[in-house]
Amino acid sequence: MRFPCTVVFLCLALAGCPVVATPEQPAKTDQLATAGLQADVDILQRAYETLHPGLLRYNTPEEMKAHFASLRRALDHDQSRASVFLALSQFAATIECGHTYANFYNQSPAVQAALFKGTNRVPFYFRWLDGRMVVTRNFSSDKRLQPGAEILAIDGVATSQILKTLMTVARTDGANDAKRIAYLEVQGNDDYEAFDIFLPLFYPQIGRAIALKVRDMNGVAWTTSVPALSYEQRLSFRPKAAAGSGSPWQLTFPRQGVALLDMPTWAMYNSTWDWHRYLEGVFARLQARHVRSLIIDLRANEGGDDVGNVILAHLAGRDLTSPDYLRLVRYRSVPRDLLSYLDTWDASFKDWGDKAKPYNQRFYRLTKYDDDARGTVIDALSPRFGGRVFVLVGPTNSSATFQFAGIVKSQHLGTLIGQPTGGNRRGINGGAFFFVRLPHSGLEMDLPLIGTFPVVAQPDAGIDPDIRVATTIKDIKEDRDPELEKALSLANAQP
């Protein structure tokens, strides 16, 4: 499994200097001193300028200098940890890298408890459709908040303004705004949802009672007040894996001769479940049942481990080579003065040694994961699935699933259905990470270490599906899944 894969370790198209939106300051408890905050910026700037492969992918050196200067101005006074977290998040967004951010899961337990676990979550799931916040599932006692209802304002703030504000912290690669918007939806796909965390940080007046202005599909508007959900309540509504299976994936057979493999995550790094064996069993079952069409649903899947390589190995019937992207790093070994601030799970990231070959004045070419003379290679596996393949994709796919979609399309291994992916065809950063621990604020910033760069110039965009299908408010109201319905209709048709 040598194809570049970006690990999402529990785990923006902004020009110029970041615009730091300052929330109402809480009472002066937990105030962090200016001198320490400036020292943290020194550490962060040194680490990013020395080690980050994508720092200048979408920014000039002058623009990055301005972004760091803007961060320093935002942190030029004593302030709360919440305010610092927002400033760091807005700074990270200017790098336009979907894997560079103040990672919720990599913060200390104390920071997670203080900033992420309040009783201040909206009591519904929703999607953003054409800039409109549309309810997809209601958890409140107000039964009028049915799927398809549009939230116009929250505690007196227009949802259009909320989206505009939260876009300043949304992470993505390059100008891929669709990913940023999908990142700000709440669908129960993660333990921590970005919207749940950032909404009360920007608008601290939002608390245990949430005032809503709502409009139904008939154009009738009303106001209501609903109790906020706690962090634990939010988690309680998340879909549960099949009891005792250990698997986050589900294989079903919705039609005769048609299989559906639902894969909401590929983050397997901390799992003891043998997913390699599971996938081998999946393809054996497809063969035994004479399945003619396979649908793989990746729409909720940001990425994770290189699961896609194993799937591709069962689909292709031949070894796959993908020489179109280079793997580049900024360093051969980490400067000693930075080591005490960097955590990771693999000590080899600190010193690539002779696996990092000089490439140009800025980069080394990393050969640790792609030593094959043919380029990056995925070796074929059996049993092979020789039927038709349909992959449901969308803007959440921005890491390993983005790369998987790209290979499926370029190698003609299946049909992509849905919306354009996240990620970026100009390349993404990831594969290995340091977690930069800022000692004075007590906050963490993710630092991806491997940049993939195309050999041939590519557009600043994700991967377009072969067949575009858009979900409408009417679809949500009627509990329809038009993307899956399209895939099923094609899968059921005679080839």
Coordinates of C-alpha atoms in Angstrom, one line a residue:
M1 CA 0.0 0.0 0.0
R2 CA 2.3 2.6 -1.3
F3 CA -0.1 5.2 -2.7
P4 CA 0.1 8.6 -0.8
C5 CA -2.6 8.7 1.8
T6 CA -3.4 11.5 4.1
V7 CA -4.2 10.3 7.6
V8 CA -7.0 12.2 9.3
F9 CA -5.6 11.9 12.8
L10 CA -8.7 12.4 15.0
C11 CA -7.5 14.1 13.1
L12 CA -9.4 28.4 2.8
A13 CA -9.9 30.3 0.3
L14 CA -9.1 33.6 2.1
A15 CA -7.0 36.3 0.4
G16 CA -4.8 38.8 2.3
C17 CA -4.7 39.1 6.0
P18 CA -7.2 37.2 8.2
V19 CA -10.2 39.1 9.5
V20 CA -10.3 38.2 13.2
A21 CA -13.8 38.4 14.4
T22 CA -13.6 39.2 18.1
P23 CA -16.4 37.7 20.3
E24 CA -17.8 39.4 23.3
Q25 CA -15.1 39.0 26.0
P26 CA -16.1 36.8 28.9
A27 CA -15.3 37.7 32.5
K28 CA -11.6 38.1 33.2
T29 CA -11.0 34.6 34.4
D30 CA -8.6 32.4 32.4
Q31 CA -6.9 35.4 30.9
L32 CA -3.6 34.6 29.1
A33 CA -0.7 37.0 29.2
T34 CA 0.3 38.9 26.0
A35 CA 4.0 38.0 26.3
G36 CA 3.3 34.3 26.4
L37 CA 0.9 34.5 23.4
Q38 CA 3.6 36.3 21.4
A39 CA 6.1 33.6 22.3
D40 CA 3.6 31.0 21.1
V41 CA 3.4 32.8 17.7
D42 CA 7.2 32.7 17.6
I43 CA 7.1 28.9 18.0
L44 CA 4.3 28.4 15.5
Q45 CA 5.9 30.6 12.9
R46 CA 9.3 28.8 13.3
A47 CA 7.6 25.4 13.0
Y48 CA 5.4 26.2 10.0
E49 CA 8.0 28.1 8.0
T50 CA 10.6 25.3 8.6
L51 CA 8.4 22.2 8.2
H52 CA 5.1 22.9 6.5
P53 CA 5.2 21.8 2.8
G54 CA 2.1 23.7 1.7
L55 CA 2.7 27.0 3.3
L56 CA 3.3 28.7 0.0
R57 CA 1.0 26.6 -2.2
Y58 CA -1.7 29.3 -2.2
N59 CA 0.2 32.2 -0.5
T60 CA 3.3 34.2 -1.5
P61 CA 6.0 34.7 1.1
E62 CA 4.8 38.3 1.5
E63 CA 1.2 37.1 2.1
M64 CA 2.3 34.6 4.7
K65 CA 4.3 37.3 6.5
A66 CA 1.2 39.4 6.6
H67 CA -0.9 36.5 8.0
F68 CA 1.6 36.0 10.8
A69 CA 1.7 39.7 11.5
S70 CA -2.1 39.8 11.7
L71 CA -2.1 36.9 14.2
R72 CA 0.4 38.8 16.3
R73 CA -1.9 41.8 16.3
A74 CA -4.8 39.6 17.3
L75 CA -2.8 38.3 20.3
D76 CA -1.3 41.7 21.3
H77 CA -3.3 41.9 24.6
D78 CA -4.3 39.7 27.5
Q79 CA -7.3 37.6 26.5
S80 CA -9.2 34.4 27.1
R81 CA -8.2 31.0 25.8
A82 CA -11.4 30.9 23.7
S83 CA -10.4 34.1 22.0
V84 CA -6.9 32.7 21.3
F85 CA -8.4 29.5 19.9
L86 CA -10.5 31.6 17.5
A87 CA -7.5 33.7 16.4
L88 CA -5.4 30.6 15.7
S89 CA -8.3 29.0 13.8
Q90 CA -8.7 32.1 11.6
F91 CA -5.0 32.2 11.0
A92 CA -4.9 28.5 10.0
A93 CA -7.7 29.1 7.5
T94 CA -5.5 31.6 5.6
I95 CA -3.0 28.8 4.7
E96 CA -5.8 27.1 2.7
C97 CA -4.8 23.6 3.8
G98 CA -7.6 21.3 5.0
H99 CA -5.2 19.6 7.4
T100 CA -3.8 22.7 9.1
Y101 CA -5.9 23.7 12.0
A102 CA -6.4 23.8 15.8
N103 CA -7.5 20.2 15.9
F104 CA -10.4 19.7 18.3
Y105 CA -9.4 16.1 19.1
N106 CA -5.7 17.0 19.8
Q107 CA -6.4 19.6 22.4
S108 CA -5.8 18.7 26.1
P109 CA -8.8 17.3 28.0
A110 CA -8.9 20.5 30.0
V111 CA -9.2 22.6 26.9
Q112 CA -11.8 20.3 25.4
A113 CA -13.9 20.4 28.5
A114 CA -13.7 24.2 28.8
L115 CA -14.2 25.2 25.1
F116 CA -16.1 22.3 23.4
K117 CA -18.5 20.7 25.9
G118 CA -21.0 23.4 26.8
T119 CA -24.8 23.0 26.8
N120 CA -25.1 25.3 23.8
R121 CA -25.8 23.1 20.8
V122 CA -28.7 23.7 18.4
P123 CA -31.3 20.8 18.9
F124 CA -31.4 19.7 15.3
Y125 CA -29.3 18.5 12.4
F126 CA -29.1 20.7 9.3
R127 CA -27.5 21.3 5.9
W128 CA -26.6 24.5 4.1
L129 CA -28.4 24.6 0.7
D130 CA -27.6 27.7 -1.4
G131 CA -26.6 29.5 1.8
R132 CA -29.8 28.5 3.7
M133 CA -29.8 26.6 6.9
V134 CA -32.2 23.7 6.3
V135 CA -33.3 21.3 9.1
T136 CA -32.8 17.6 8.4
R137 CA -33.7 16.2 11.8
N138 CA -35.3 17.7 14.8
F139 CA -34.4 16.8 18.5
S140 CA -36.4 19.6 20.1
S141 CA -39.9 19.5 21.6
D142 CA -41.1 22.0 18.9
K143 CA -42.6 19.6 16.4
R144 CA -42.8 22.4 13.8
L145 CA -39.0 22.1 13.2
Q146 CA -39.6 19.5 10.6
P147 CA -37.1 18.4 7.9
G148 CA -37.2 21.1 5.2
A149 CA -37.8 24.0 7.6
E150 CA -35.4 26.9 7.2
I151 CA -33.7 28.6 10.2
L152 CA -33.5 32.3 9.5
A153 CA -31.9 33.5 12.7
I154 CA -30.4 32.2 15.9
D155 CA -30.6 34.4 19.0
G156 CA -31.3 37.4 16.7
V157 CA -28.3 36.8 14.4
A158 CA -29.2 36.0 10.8
T159 CA -28.0 32.6 9.7
S160 CA -26.5 34.1 6.6
Q161 CA -24.3 36.2 8.8
I162 CA -23.5 33.2 11.0
L163 CA -22.3 31.3 7.9
K164 CA -20.2 34.3 6.7
T165 CA -18.5 34.5 10.1
L166 CA -17.9 30.8 10.5
M167 CA -16.4 30.6 7.0
T168 CA -13.4 32.5 8.4
V169 CA -12.4 29.4 10.4
A170 CA -13.6 26.7 8.1
R171 CA -10.7 24.5 6.8
T172 CA -10.3 23.5 3.2
D173 CA -7.7 23.2 0.4
G174 CA -7.4 26.2 -1.9
A175 CA -10.6 27.8 -3.1
N176 CA -12.8 24.7 -2.5
D177 CA -15.6 26.6 -0.7
A178 CA -18.0 23.6 -1.0
K179 CA -15.8 21.7 1.5
R180 CA -15.8 24.7 3.9
I181 CA -19.6 24.8 3.8
A182 CA -20.0 21.1 4.3
Y183 CA -17.6 21.3 7.2
L184 CA -20.0 23.7 8.9
E185 CA -23.1 21.4 8.6
V186 CA -24.3 19.3 11.5
Q187 CA -25.2 15.7 10.5
G188 CA -23.9 13.6 13.4
N189 CA -20.8 12.5 11.6
D190 CA -18.2 13.4 14.2
D191 CA -17.9 13.5 18.0
Y192 CA -17.1 17.2 17.6
E193 CA -18.9 19.2 14.9
A194 CA -17.2 22.4 13.9
F195 CA -20.5 24.4 13.9
D196 CA -21.3 23.2 17.5
I197 CA -17.9 24.5 18.7
F198 CA -17.5 27.7 16.8
L199 CA -21.0 29.1 17.1
P200 CA -20.9 29.7 20.9
L201 CA -17.3 30.9 20.6
F202 CA -18.2 33.6 18.2
Y203 CA -21.6 34.3 19.8
P204 CA -21.2 33.6 23.5
Q205 CA -24.7 34.9 24.2
I206 CA -26.0 31.6 22.9
G207 CA -26.7 29.4 25.9
R208 CA -29.1 27.0 27.4
A209 CA -32.2 28.6 25.7
I210 CA -31.9 29.2 22.0
A211 CA -34.2 31.7 20.2
L212 CA -35.0 30.7 16.6
K213 CA -36.6 32.4 13.7
V214 CA -38.0 29.8 11.3
R215 CA -39.7 29.6 8.0
D216 CA -41.5 26.6 6.7
M217 CA -41.8 25.5 3.1
N218 CA -45.0 27.4 2.6
G219 CA -43.3 30.6 3.5
V220 CA -44.8 31.0 6.9
A221 CA -42.3 32.4 9.5
W222 CA -42.5 32.1 13.3
T223 CA -40.2 32.3 16.3
T224 CA -39.6 29.8 19.0
S225 CA -37.3 29.2 21.9
V226 CA -35.9 25.7 22.4
P227 CA -33.5 24.2 25.0
A228 CA -29.9 23.7 23.8
L229 CA -28.4 20.3 23.7
S230 CA -25.4 19.3 25.8
Y231 CA -22.4 17.7 24.3
E232 CA -23.5 14.3 25.7
Q233 CA -27.0 14.8 24.3
R234 CA -25.5 15.6 20.9
L235 CA -23.5 12.4 20.9
S236 CA -26.6 10.3 22.0
F237 CA -28.2 11.0 18.6
R238 CA -25.3 9.8 16.5
P239 CA -25.9 6.6 14.5
K240 CA -24.6 3.5 16.3
A241 CA -22.5 0.8 14.7
A242 CA -24.0 -2.7 14.6
A243 CA -23.8 -4.1 18.2
G244 CA -20.7 -6.2 18.6
S245 CA -19.5 -5.9 15.0
G246 CA -16.6 -3.5 15.7
S247 CA -17.3 -2.3 12.1
P248 CA -18.2 1.3 11.2
W249 CA -19.1 0.0 7.7
Q250 CA -22.2 -1.7 6.5
L251 CA -22.7 -4.0 3.5
T252 CA -26.3 -4.4 2.4
F253 CA -28.0 -5.8 -0.7
P254 CA -30.8 -3.3 -1.6
R255 CA -31.7 -4.9 -4.9
Q256 CA -31.1 -8.2 -6.6
G257 CA -27.6 -8.3 -7.8
V258 CA -26.7 -4.9 -6.3
A259 CA -24.6 -4.3 -3.2
L260 CA -24.2 -1.1 -1.1
L261 CA -21.1 -0.6 1.0
D262 CA -21.6 2.4 3.4
M263 CA -18.3 3.7 4.6
P264 CA -18.7 6.9 6.8
T265 CA -15.0 6.9 7.9
W266 CA -11.6 5.4 7.1
A267 CA -10.0 6.5 10.3
M268 CA -8.8 3.1 11.5
Y269 CA -5.5 4.0 13.2
N270 CA -6.7 3.5 16.8
S271 CA -8.9 0.4 16.0
T272 CA -8.1 -3.2 16.8
W273 CA -10.7 -4.3 14.2
D274 CA -9.2 -6.2 11.3
W275 CA -10.6 -4.1 8.4
H276 CA -8.3 -5.8 5.9
R277 CA -9.9 -9.1 6.6
Y278 CA -13.4 -7.5 6.5
L279 CA -12.8 -6.1 3.0
E280 CA -11.5 -9.4 1.8
G281 CA -14.7 -11.0 3.1
V282 CA -16.8 -8.3 1.4
F283 CA -15.3 -9.1 -2.0
A284 CA -15.7 -12.8 -1.4
R285 CA -19.4 -12.3 -0.6
L286 CA -19.8 -10.2 -3.8
Q287 CA -18.3 -13.0 -5.8
A288 CA -20.4 -15.7 -4.1
R289 CA -23.7 -13.8 -4.6
H290 CA -22.9 -13.0 -8.2
V291 CA -23.3 -9.2 -7.5
R292 CA -23.2 -7.3 -10.8
S293 CA -23.1 -3.7 -9.3
L294 CA -21.4 -2.3 -6.3
I295 CA -22.3 1.1 -4.8
I296 CA -19.8 2.6 -2.4
D297 CA -21.1 5.5 -0.3
L298 CA -18.3 7.8 0.8
R299 CA -20.3 11.1 1.2
A300 CA -19.7 11.4 5.0
N301 CA -16.1 10.2 4.8
E302 CA -13.4 12.8 5.1
G303 CA -10.6 10.2 4.9
G304 CA -8.3 8.3 7.2
D305 CA -6.1 5.3 6.6
D306 CA -5.4 4.0 3.1
V307 CA -8.5 1.8 3.0
G308 CA -9.1 3.0 -0.6
N309 CA -6.0 1.3 -1.7
V310 CA -7.3 -2.1 -0.7
I311 CA -10.6 -1.5 -2.4
L312 CA -8.8 -0.4 -5.6
A313 CA -6.6 -3.5 -5.4
H314 CA -9.8 -5.6 -5.6
L315 CA -11.4 -3.6 -8.4
A316 CA -8.6 -3.1 -10.9
G317 CA -7.5 -6.7 -11.7
R318 CA -4.0 -5.3 -12.3
D319 CA -1.3 -3.3 -10.5
L320 CA -2.1 0.4 -10.5
T321 CA 0.5 3.1 -11.0
S322 CA -0.1 6.7 -10.3
P323 CA 3.0 8.8 -11.1
D324 CA 1.2 12.1 -11.5
Y325 CA 2.0 13.5 -8.0
L326 CA 5.3 14.1 -6.2
R327 CA 5.7 13.6 -2.4
L328 CA 7.7 16.5 -1.1
V329 CA 8.8 17.6 2.4
R330 CA 10.5 20.7 3.7
Y331 CA 13.2 19.1 5.8
R332 CA 15.4 16.1 6.3
S333 CA 15.6 16.4 10.1
V334 CA 13.8 18.6 12.5
P335 CA 15.8 21.4 14.1
R336 CA 16.6 20.6 17.7
D337 CA 15.1 23.8 19.1
L338 CA 11.6 22.7 17.8
L339 CA 11.6 19.1 19.1
S340 CA 10.2 19.9 22.5
Y341 CA 7.1 21.4 21.0
L342 CA 6.2 18.6 18.6
D343 CA 4.3 15.4 19.3
T344 CA 3.6 12.6 16.9
W345 CA 2.9 8.9 16.8
D346 CA 6.0 7.9 14.7
A347 CA 9.5 9.1 15.7
S348 CA 10.7 8.6 12.1
F349 CA 8.9 11.8 11.1
K350 CA 11.6 13.7 13.1
D351 CA 14.4 12.5 10.8
W352 CA 13.7 11.2 7.3
G353 CA 17.3 10.5 6.8
D354 CA 18.3 9.3 3.3
K355 CA 14.6 8.8 2.5
A356 CA 14.5 12.5 1.8
K357 CA 16.4 13.3 -1.4
P358 CA 17.2 16.9 -2.4
Y359 CA 14.7 18.0 -5.0
N360 CA 15.1 21.8 -5.3
Q361 CA 16.0 24.8 -3.2
R362 CA 12.9 24.5 -1.1
F363 CA 12.0 20.8 -1.0
Y364 CA 13.2 17.2 -0.5
R365 CA 11.5 14.4 -2.4
L366 CA 10.3 11.8 0.1
T367 CA 10.9 8.1 -1.0
K368 CA 9.9 6.4 2.2
Y369 CA 6.5 5.4 0.9
D370 CA 7.0 5.2 -2.8
D371 CA 10.3 3.5 -3.6
D372 CA 9.0 1.6 -6.5
A373 CA 10.7 2.6 -9.8
R374 CA 7.3 2.5 -11.5
G375 CA 6.0 5.3 -9.3
T376 CA 3.4 4.9 -6.6
V377 CA 1.9 1.4 -7.0
I378 CA -1.2 -0.4 -5.7
D379 CA -0.7 -4.2 -6.1
A380 CA -3.8 -6.2 -7.3
L381 CA -5.6 -8.4 -4.8
S382 CA -8.1 -11.2 -5.2
P383 CA -10.9 -11.9 -5.2
R384 CA -11.5 -9.3 -7.9
F385 CA -14.8 -7.6 -8.4
G386 CA -15.4 -7.3 -12.1
G387 CA -18.9 -5.7 -12.0
R388 CA -19.9 -2.1 -12.3
V389 CA -18.9 0.3 -9.5
F390 CA -20.7 3.5 -8.5
V391 CA -19.1 5.8 -5.9
L392 CA -21.2 8.4 -4.0
V393 CA -19.0 11.4 -3.4
G394 CA -19.3 15.0 -2.1
P395 CA -17.4 17.9 -0.6
T396 CA -16.6 16.1 2.7
N397 CA -14.2 13.9 0.7
S398 CA -11.0 15.8 1.1
S399 CA -8.2 13.5 2.2
A400 CA -7.8 9.7 1.5
T401 CA -11.3 9.6 0.0
F402 CA -10.5 12.6 -2.3
Q403 CA -7.4 10.6 -3.6
F404 CA -9.5 7.5 -4.0
A405 CA -12.1 9.3 -6.0
G406 CA -9.4 10.7 -8.2
I407 CA -8.0 7.3 -9.0
V408 CA -11.4 5.8 -9.6
K409 CA -12.1 8.5 -12.2
S410 CA -8.6 8.7 -13.8
Q411 CA -8.3 4.9 -14.1
H412 CA -12.0 4.4 -15.3
L413 CA -12.7 2.0 -12.4
G414 CA -16.2 3.3 -11.7
T415 CA -18.7 6.1 -11.9
L416 CA -18.7 9.0 -9.5
I417 CA -22.1 10.3 -8.5
G418 CA -23.0 13.3 -6.4
Q419 CA -21.3 16.6 -5.9
P420 CA -17.7 17.8 -6.5
T421 CA -15.3 16.5 -3.8
G422 CA -13.3 18.5 -1.2
G423 CA -9.5 18.4 -1.4
N424 CA -7.8 20.0 -4.3
R425 CA -6.3 18.8 -7.6
R426 CA -3.3 21.1 -7.0
G427 CA -2.4 18.6 -4.2
I428 CA -3.0 18.3 -0.5
N429 CA -0.8 18.1 2.6
G430 CA -0.8 15.3 5.1
G431 CA 0.4 11.7 5.3
A432 CA 2.4 12.4 8.5
F433 CA 1.8 15.0 11.2
F434 CA 3.3 16.9 14.1
F435 CA 1.1 18.3 16.8
V436 CA 2.5 21.6 17.7
R437 CA 2.0 22.2 21.5
L438 CA 2.0 25.9 22.2
P439 CA 3.2 26.0 25.9
H440 CA 1.8 29.4 26.9
S441 CA -1.8 29.1 25.6
G442 CA -1.9 25.4 26.1
L443 CA -3.4 24.9 22.6
E444 CA -2.4 22.6 19.8
M445 CA -2.0 23.2 16.0
D446 CA -1.8 20.4 13.5
L447 CA 1.2 20.5 11.1
P448 CA 1.0 18.2 8.1
L449 CA 4.5 17.1 6.9
I450 CA 4.1 15.7 3.4
G451 CA 2.9 17.7 0.4
T452 CA 1.6 16.1 -2.8
F453 CA 2.3 18.2 -5.9
P454 CA 1.0 17.5 -9.4
V455 CA 3.6 16.9 -12.1
V456 CA 1.2 18.6 -14.6
A457 CA -0.6 21.8 -13.7
Q458 CA -4.1 21.3 -12.3
P459 CA -7.0 23.6 -11.5
D460 CA -7.7 24.9 -8.0
A461 CA -10.7 22.6 -7.5
G462 CA -11.9 19.2 -6.2
I463 CA -12.8 16.3 -8.4
D464 CA -16.0 16.6 -10.5
P465 CA -18.4 13.6 -10.4
D466 CA -19.3 11.9 -13.6
I467 CA -22.9 12.5 -12.8
R468 CA -24.0 15.5 -10.7
V469 CA -27.0 15.1 -8.4
A470 CA -28.1 17.9 -6.1
T471 CA -30.2 17.5 -3.0
T472 CA -33.1 20.0 -2.7
I473 CA -35.2 21.2 0.3
K474 CA -38.1 19.2 -1.1
D475 CA -35.9 16.1 -1.0
I476 CA -35.1 16.7 2.6
K477 CA -38.8 17.3 3.5
E478 CA -39.7 14.0 1.7
D479 CA -36.8 12.1 3.2
R480 CA -35.4 11.3 -0.2
D481 CA -31.8 10.6 -1.1
P482 CA -31.5 11.5 -4.8
E483 CA -27.9 10.6 -5.1
L484 CA -28.4 7.1 -3.8
E485 CA -31.6 6.8 -5.9
K486 CA -29.6 7.7 -9.0
A487 CA -26.9 5.2 -8.2
L488 CA -29.5 2.4 -7.6
S489 CA -31.3 3.2 -10.8
L490 CA -28.0 2.9 -12.8
A491 CA -26.9 -0.2 -10.8
N492 CA -30.2 -1.9 -11.5
A493 CA -30.2 -1.2 -15.2
Q494 CA -28.9 -3.8 -17.6
P495 CA -25.3 -3.0 -18.8

